[in-house]
């Protein structure tokens, strides 16, 4: 009888330990991830909202604002996902951003996918490209200081979506990415994002989330990925943005649906979940995360955040590209980081919806 390959046997004990230690560090209690991996085009959209020109120097200034917050930042932020450009940028005094983060005890990460492309034979569905030279790039990123990676696949909910082809293709792409990352020392954050676009209710989103996550973990097993050295970045289970009954669902409803979906699909071997915000307002993302961490059902994993827009929207509005507003931008960012730190241990009670924090951050058919 043929011998089956065991999960992770192609990694040495030292490789496994490094991956597992880094994965566990990222989901340390009370900490989460700042997703600062917006592409050049996406940063252009963010800057357009505040009247700032999308230049490399302005992008550098803005990321510098985030990364040079006070030392207290490391009490709330465990890791930062960087875009390729940002990984190699430096502060005004010439210090590489990677070194600034590492000095704070924050783990640098890197976005490694090359964006979504149409999946032929489907009704507007997609897959994600970037596998061809991924091993080479992962090795280089590891050598340059990154210790984890992120790859985003996108699925949609519709009358006939997601299709079986879309689910299978994206699950296998994520598994190949995860395996390649681990071979090169990077903890793979697996991100199968189900977009909130649509009129679907909470129950429909839960059903789709369960089917997608089940396929993802089947693929990870098939590819012998070492689960203890991975993290999951899923959507929370929420009703569609255009659901007629959207307002009737409470954070507690979302918490129950989200945790139940994870219970039914996610192995306990995975150290943690770093939820994406999915276009929720800053305040709603915090309230829902807190409710998830107060849910009384079984939760064998850490449940924390990996937020981009839901950590940065208020900071961008406070900064507006002006040097004299750097401190205001940092204060706004730190407040959201504190709120989400509390939410990640179920202790955020709300009250932070002032200014732009209560405004929806949803972008239809969000691609970046």
Short mmCIF file of C-alpha atoms in Angstrom, two decimals, residues 50-293:
data_model
loop_
_atom_site.label_atom_id
_atom_site.label_comp_id
_atom_site.label_asym_id
_atom_site.label_seq_id
_atom_site.Cartn_x
_atom_site.Cartn_y
_atom_site.Cartn_z
CA UNK A 50 -8.61 63.71 1.63
CA UNK A 51 -7.23 65.75 -1.26
CA UNK A 52 -3.70 64.33 -1.20
CA UNK A 53 -1.68 63.57 -4.34
CA UNK A 54 -0.78 59.91 -4.75
CA UNK A 55 3.03 60.10 -4.89
CA UNK A 56 5.60 57.72 -3.47
CA UNK A 57 6.75 60.41 -1.05
CA UNK A 58 3.22 61.03 0.26
CA UNK A 59 2.69 57.29 0.67
CA UNK A 60 5.98 57.14 2.59
CA UNK A 61 4.96 60.05 4.82
CA UNK A 62 1.66 58.41 5.62
CA UNK A 63 3.14 54.99 6.43
CA UNK A 64 5.78 56.75 8.52
CA UNK A 65 2.98 58.36 10.52
CA UNK A 66 1.58 54.92 11.32
CA UNK A 67 4.85 53.15 12.07
CA UNK A 68 6.35 55.85 14.28
CA UNK A 69 3.51 55.99 16.79
CA UNK A 70 4.47 55.74 20.45
CA UNK A 71 5.93 52.60 21.98
CA UNK A 72 2.44 51.75 23.27
CA UNK A 73 1.60 50.69 19.71
CA UNK A 74 3.28 47.34 20.32
CA UNK A 75 0.85 46.62 23.17
CA UNK A 76 -1.96 46.52 20.61
CA UNK A 77 -0.34 45.72 17.24
CA UNK A 78 1.61 42.48 16.82
CA UNK A 79 2.26 42.62 13.08
CA UNK A 80 2.01 44.90 10.07
CA UNK A 81 1.31 43.72 6.53
CA UNK A 82 3.38 45.75 4.08
CA UNK A 83 3.14 46.37 0.35
CA UNK A 84 6.31 45.67 -1.69
CA UNK A 85 7.13 49.38 -1.97
CA UNK A 86 6.67 49.95 1.75
CA UNK A 87 8.92 47.05 2.77
CA UNK A 88 11.87 48.92 1.28
CA UNK A 89 11.01 52.47 2.34
CA UNK A 90 12.74 54.41 5.11
CA UNK A 91 11.81 57.10 7.60
CA UNK A 92 13.03 60.69 7.34
CA UNK A 93 16.19 59.80 9.31
CA UNK A 94 17.04 56.92 6.99
CA UNK A 95 15.86 54.07 9.22
CA UNK A 96 14.16 51.28 7.23
CA UNK A 97 10.50 50.85 8.15
CA UNK A 98 11.18 47.15 8.77
CA UNK A 99 13.74 48.06 11.43
CA UNK A 100 11.40 50.57 13.05
CA UNK A 101 8.75 47.88 13.40
CA UNK A 102 11.15 45.21 14.63
CA UNK A 103 12.57 47.58 17.26
CA UNK A 104 9.03 47.98 18.58
CA UNK A 105 8.62 44.19 18.73
CA UNK A 106 6.18 44.25 15.81
CA UNK A 107 6.52 41.52 13.18
CA UNK A 108 6.78 42.70 9.56
CA UNK A 109 4.65 40.88 6.99
CA UNK A 110 4.24 41.18 3.25
CA UNK A 111 1.40 40.99 0.70
CA UNK A 112 2.55 38.48 -1.92
CA UNK A 113 -0.40 38.00 -4.26
CA UNK A 114 -0.50 39.95 -7.53
CA UNK A 115 -4.19 40.69 -7.60
CA UNK A 116 -7.37 39.06 -8.81
CA UNK A 117 -8.08 38.06 -12.40
CA UNK A 118 -11.26 36.76 -14.06
CA UNK A 119 -11.97 33.07 -13.72
CA UNK A 120 -13.04 31.91 -17.18
CA UNK A 121 -16.32 30.07 -17.46
CA UNK A 122 -17.92 31.76 -14.45
CA UNK A 123 -20.35 34.62 -13.95
CA UNK A 124 -17.90 37.34 -12.99
CA UNK A 125 -15.95 35.29 -10.47
CA UNK A 126 -12.20 35.53 -9.93
CA UNK A 127 -9.03 33.79 -8.90
CA UNK A 128 -5.76 35.31 -7.69
CA UNK A 129 -2.47 35.42 -9.58
CA UNK A 130 1.15 35.42 -8.45
CA UNK A 131 2.12 31.77 -7.92
CA UNK A 132 4.68 31.49 -10.72
CA UNK A 133 7.62 33.19 -8.98
CA UNK A 134 6.25 33.06 -5.45
CA UNK A 135 9.00 30.87 -4.00
CA UNK A 136 11.72 33.22 -5.20
CA UNK A 137 9.89 36.27 -3.88
CA UNK A 138 9.16 34.66 -0.51
CA UNK A 139 12.83 33.84 -0.03
CA UNK A 140 13.80 37.42 -0.82
CA UNK A 141 11.16 38.85 1.50
CA UNK A 142 12.32 36.57 4.32
CA UNK A 143 15.91 37.69 3.78
CA UNK A 144 14.70 41.32 3.88
CA UNK A 145 12.96 40.93 7.24
CA UNK A 146 9.40 39.70 6.63
CA UNK A 147 8.19 36.79 8.73
CA UNK A 148 4.63 36.32 7.53
CA UNK A 149 2.71 36.80 4.29
CA UNK A 150 -0.80 37.46 3.09
CA UNK A 151 -2.64 36.29 -0.02
CA UNK A 152 -6.22 37.33 -0.74
CA UNK A 153 -8.74 35.35 -2.74
CA UNK A 154 -12.16 36.83 -3.42
CA UNK A 155 -15.52 35.08 -3.63
CA UNK A 156 -18.99 36.48 -4.21
CA UNK A 157 -22.48 35.60 -3.04
CA UNK A 158 -25.19 35.61 -5.68
CA UNK A 159 -28.03 33.46 -6.91
CA UNK A 160 -25.54 30.98 -8.37
CA UNK A 161 -22.39 32.19 -6.62
CA UNK A 162 -19.98 31.12 -5.46
CA UNK A 163 -19.77 28.37 -8.05
CA UNK A 164 -18.15 25.02 -7.23
CA UNK A 165 -15.34 25.97 -9.65
CA UNK A 166 -14.66 29.24 -7.85
CA UNK A 167 -14.60 27.56 -4.43
CA UNK A 168 -12.29 24.76 -5.60
CA UNK A 169 -9.92 26.98 -7.59
CA UNK A 170 -9.47 29.55 -4.86
CA UNK A 171 -9.01 26.91 -2.17
CA UNK A 172 -6.24 25.24 -4.16
CA UNK A 173 -4.55 28.56 -4.94
CA UNK A 174 -4.52 29.41 -1.23
CA UNK A 175 -3.08 25.99 -0.39
CA UNK A 176 -0.28 26.30 -2.95
CA UNK A 177 0.53 29.76 -1.64
CA UNK A 178 0.58 28.50 1.98
CA UNK A 179 2.88 25.60 1.16
CA UNK A 180 5.28 27.84 -0.75
CA UNK A 181 5.40 30.38 2.08
CA UNK A 182 6.22 27.73 4.66
CA UNK A 183 9.03 26.34 2.54
CA UNK A 184 10.60 29.78 2.72
CA UNK A 185 10.05 30.57 6.38
CA UNK A 186 6.97 32.79 6.12
CA UNK A 187 3.79 32.18 8.10
CA UNK A 188 0.98 32.20 5.52
CA UNK A 189 -2.14 34.15 6.38
CA UNK A 190 -4.86 32.45 4.37
CA UNK A 191 -7.52 34.94 3.23
CA UNK A 192 -10.62 33.63 1.46
CA UNK A 193 -12.71 36.81 1.52
CA UNK A 194 -16.40 36.49 0.75
CA UNK A 195 -17.49 39.95 -0.32
CA UNK A 196 -20.42 41.55 1.56
CA UNK A 197 -21.96 42.84 -1.68
CA UNK A 198 -25.52 41.69 -2.23
CA UNK A 199 -28.96 41.31 -0.70
CA UNK A 200 -28.30 37.99 1.06
CA UNK A 201 -29.24 37.48 4.70
CA UNK A 202 -27.04 36.35 7.59
CA UNK A 203 -27.98 32.70 7.17
CA UNK A 204 -26.96 32.64 3.52
CA UNK A 205 -23.58 34.17 4.35
CA UNK A 206 -23.02 31.58 7.08
CA UNK A 207 -23.80 28.72 4.71
CA UNK A 208 -21.43 30.05 2.05
CA UNK A 209 -18.69 30.77 4.59
CA UNK A 210 -18.88 27.21 5.89
CA UNK A 211 -18.67 25.72 2.39
CA UNK A 212 -15.72 27.93 1.46
CA UNK A 213 -13.76 27.31 4.66
CA UNK A 214 -14.37 23.56 4.47
CA UNK A 215 -12.91 23.55 0.96
CA UNK A 216 -9.94 25.67 2.04
CA UNK A 217 -9.00 23.35 4.89
CA UNK A 218 -9.46 20.28 2.69
CA UNK A 219 -7.01 21.84 0.22
CA UNK A 220 -4.54 22.78 2.96
CA UNK A 221 -4.63 19.17 4.13
CA UNK A 222 -4.17 17.86 0.59
CA UNK A 223 -1.10 20.07 0.22
CA UNK A 224 0.30 18.90 3.58
CA UNK A 225 0.40 22.42 5.00
CA UNK A 226 1.57 22.68 8.62
CA UNK A 227 -1.55 24.18 10.19
CA UNK A 228 0.14 25.17 13.44
CA UNK A 229 2.24 27.57 11.38
CA UNK A 230 -0.67 29.29 9.59
CA UNK A 231 -3.35 31.87 10.36
CA UNK A 232 -6.78 32.45 8.82
CA UNK A 233 -8.05 35.85 7.67
CA UNK A 234 -11.75 35.39 6.88
CA UNK A 235 -14.72 37.67 6.62
CA UNK A 236 -17.03 37.85 9.60
CA UNK A 237 -20.41 36.32 8.82
CA UNK A 238 -22.62 39.33 8.10
CA UNK A 239 -25.74 40.05 6.02
CA UNK A 240 -25.19 41.57 2.59
CA UNK A 241 -24.74 45.32 2.41
CA UNK A 242 -28.07 45.59 0.55
CA UNK A 243 -29.97 43.07 2.68
CA UNK A 244 -33.44 44.55 3.34
CA UNK A 245 -33.30 43.31 6.94
CA UNK A 246 -29.67 44.23 7.59
CA UNK A 247 -30.49 46.48 10.55
CA UNK A 248 -32.23 43.71 12.49
CA UNK A 249 -29.02 41.74 13.03
CA UNK A 250 -27.12 42.51 16.24
CA UNK A 251 -23.41 42.04 16.96
CA UNK A 252 -24.48 39.01 19.00
CA UNK A 253 -26.20 37.49 15.95
CA UNK A 254 -23.07 38.07 13.89
CA UNK A 255 -20.91 36.57 16.63
CA UNK A 256 -22.99 33.40 16.84
CA UNK A 257 -23.03 32.91 13.06
CA UNK A 258 -19.31 33.61 12.72
CA UNK A 259 -18.13 31.36 15.54
CA UNK A 260 -20.49 28.58 14.49
CA UNK A 261 -19.10 28.68 10.94
CA UNK A 262 -15.57 28.41 12.32
CA UNK A 263 -16.50 25.59 14.71
CA UNK A 264 -17.83 23.55 11.80
CA UNK A 265 -14.85 24.00 9.52
CA UNK A 266 -11.63 25.22 11.18
CA UNK A 267 -9.20 22.80 12.86
CA UNK A 268 -8.19 23.59 16.42
CA UNK A 269 -4.54 23.21 15.36
CA UNK A 270 -4.64 26.66 13.73
CA UNK A 271 -3.41 29.23 16.30
CA UNK A 272 -5.80 31.97 15.39
CA UNK A 273 -8.12 34.01 13.23
CA UNK A 274 -7.32 37.57 12.16
CA UNK A 275 -10.60 38.89 10.80
CA UNK A 276 -10.77 41.33 7.91
CA UNK A 277 -13.12 44.27 8.40
CA UNK A 278 -14.87 43.88 5.05
CA UNK A 279 -16.06 47.44 4.63
CA UNK A 280 -17.68 47.71 8.05
CA UNK A 281 -17.34 51.07 9.77
CA UNK A 282 -14.49 51.35 12.24
CA UNK A 283 -16.93 51.20 15.13
CA UNK A 284 -18.98 48.27 13.80
CA UNK A 285 -15.83 46.22 13.16
CA UNK A 286 -14.81 46.76 16.78
CA UNK A 287 -18.25 45.99 18.23
CA UNK A 288 -18.61 42.81 16.19
CA UNK A 289 -15.12 41.59 17.12
CA UNK A 290 -15.85 42.19 20.79
CA UNK A 291 -19.13 40.27 20.53
CA UNK A 292 -17.32 37.39 18.83
CA UNK A 293 -14.89 37.20 21.74
#
